[in-house]
Amino acid sequence: MPTPLPDLLAELLRAYGPCGEEGAVRDVVRRELEPLADEVAVDAAGNLVALVHGTDRSAPPVRVTAHLDELSMVVKRVEPDGTLRVNSLGVMYPGNFGLGPVAVLGRRETLTGVLTLGSEHTTPESPRIWQTKPDGGDQAMDWTHVYVFTGRSADDLAAAGVHPGTRVCVHADRRELTTVGDFLGSWFLDDRAALTALVAAARLLRADGGRPPGDVYLVATSSEEMGGIGALHASRTLPGDLTLALDVGPAEAEYQVTVDGGPVVAYADDAVVYDRAVADALVDVGRELGLDPQTAVWQSFDSDASQAKAAGLTARAALLSLPTLSTHGYEVLHSGTVDRTARLLAAFLARPVPPVSG
């Protein structure tokens, strides 16, 4: 039986998936897509690629991406006392993660640590802490101010396989979905909510034996937070001229996007202008379905698709965003957003790819 979508989202959120080590998340997505796809494989970049054959061999293929990786930390050095100094993987700050328990993914053991600044009951004699106080330097807390307490010796950490380069993630104990009225909250809805929508769209597309016009490559990509690495590889190696990304999008007044509104069709971001014909078609499909699609021009933002187009690896790019509060923080989306996004995507994929406009 297919996993219910709320349960699937919760399972994906609990799985650790730092950049370059997304295997636990990939395994869950693979389990869900294998019954729906004609071919499933993991490529050289760590992407999961699920191919659904179309009915018309002459129709253009489409690549649809949603990324596996999450914002995380990486060990910069192991101090002699067993504490870890860390940097971020992706654009994230300690205040976004919140101080508290973390998982240190050693090669031979996963350890629990605590991301900490130190005691507030300190004076200028503790300058690292004092700098962040309003009556001190009033600096925003950054990675130079915090460390991970492990309770282990440096030798213990070495035996566990912890060293510079080891990934550190928000602990699983802090990754449960929170229900806030009609909304859901968690870290890493970026991009686990989009992965859930990808699976849901595949189910809708294949319902009652349905198939798209052209081949559809459903790609769960690696290392998006480090520059769209997996999507660049997939766009270069898979057939087709269109890469359509699924990702969160900031529900902010700046963009006239609301968190309880419909899926967001992006027309541009910091990297590219998205394909107008595809964006218009997504909007039209959303309106036909009564999904009240929103439109946006994102800033301080890029996606799998826009990074691939900017690199010259896809001729056409599109982005369908899930409107989300507090992106790259403790994120919140409406409980109906995943379903609405999946319905729009499935209906779009069930139609021929619109021709290039201009």
PDB file of C-alpha atoms in Angstrom, residues 74-79 82-86 103-112 148 150 152-168:
ATOM      1  CA  VAL A  74      30.283  20.303   8.519  1.00  0.00           C
ATOM      2  CA  VAL A  75      33.127  19.819  10.998  1.00  0.00           C
ATOM      3  CA  LYS A  76      35.954  22.298  10.386  1.00  0.00           C
ATOM      4  CA  ARG A  77      38.175  21.022  13.175  1.00  0.00           C
ATOM      5  CA  VAL A  78      38.164  18.791  16.246  1.00  0.00           C
ATOM      6  CA  GLU A  79      39.503  20.595  19.291  1.00  0.00           C
ATOM      7  CA  GLY A  82      36.586  17.017  22.002  1.00  0.00           C
ATOM      8  CA  THR A  83      34.474  19.988  20.995  1.00  0.00           C
ATOM      9  CA  LEU A  84      33.775  20.543  17.311  1.00  0.00           C
ATOM     10  CA  ARG A  85      34.021  23.779  15.382  1.00  0.00           C
ATOM     11  CA  VAL A  86      31.610  23.735  12.468  1.00  0.00           C
ATOM     12  CA  ALA A 103      23.599  14.393  15.215  1.00  0.00           C
ATOM     13  CA  VAL A 104      27.277  13.987  14.334  1.00  0.00           C
ATOM     14  CA  LEU A 105      27.432  11.517  11.439  1.00  0.00           C
ATOM     15  CA  GLY A 106      30.743   9.773  12.079  1.00  0.00           C
ATOM     16  CA  ARG A 107      31.948   7.109   9.670  1.00  0.00           C
ATOM     17  CA  ARG A 108      31.583   4.386  12.283  1.00  0.00           C
ATOM     18  CA  GLU A 109      29.100   5.889  14.746  1.00  0.00           C
ATOM     19  CA  THR A 110      26.447   8.577  14.829  1.00  0.00           C
ATOM     20  CA  LEU A 111      26.919  10.629  17.968  1.00  0.00           C
ATOM     21  CA  THR A 112      24.709  13.141  19.750  1.00  0.00           C
ATOM     22  CA  VAL A 148      29.341  21.498  19.233  1.00  0.00           C
ATOM     23  CA  THR A 150      30.157  16.183  22.303  1.00  0.00           C
ATOM     24  CA  ARG A 152      33.697  12.788  24.114  1.00  0.00           C
ATOM     25  CA  SER A 153      37.465  12.963  24.022  1.00  0.00           C
ATOM     26  CA  ALA A 154      39.283  13.686  20.799  1.00  0.00           C
ATOM     27  CA  ASP A 155      40.415  10.041  20.755  1.00  0.00           C
ATOM     28  CA  ASP A 156      36.824   8.830  21.166  1.00  0.00           C
ATOM     29  CA  LEU A 157      35.760  11.012  18.261  1.00  0.00           C
ATOM     30  CA  ALA A 158      38.555   9.698  16.072  1.00  0.00           C
ATOM     31  CA  ALA A 159      37.497   6.134  16.882  1.00  0.00           C
ATOM     32  CA  ALA A 160      33.917   7.012  15.847  1.00  0.00           C
ATOM     33  CA  GLY A 161      35.197   8.371  12.552  1.00  0.00           C
ATOM     34  CA  VAL A 162      34.610  12.056  13.310  1.00  0.00           C
ATOM     35  CA  HIS A 163      37.061  14.417  11.604  1.00  0.00           C
ATOM     36  CA  PRO A 164      37.088  17.553   9.455  1.00  0.00           C
ATOM     37  CA  GLY A 165      34.458  16.984   6.772  1.00  0.00           C
ATOM     38  CA  THR A 166      32.074  15.022   8.997  1.00  0.00           C
ATOM     39  CA  ARG A 167      28.487  16.177   8.554  1.00  0.00           C
ATOM     40  CA  VAL A 168      26.436  17.450  11.489  1.00  0.00           C
TER      41      VAL A 168
END
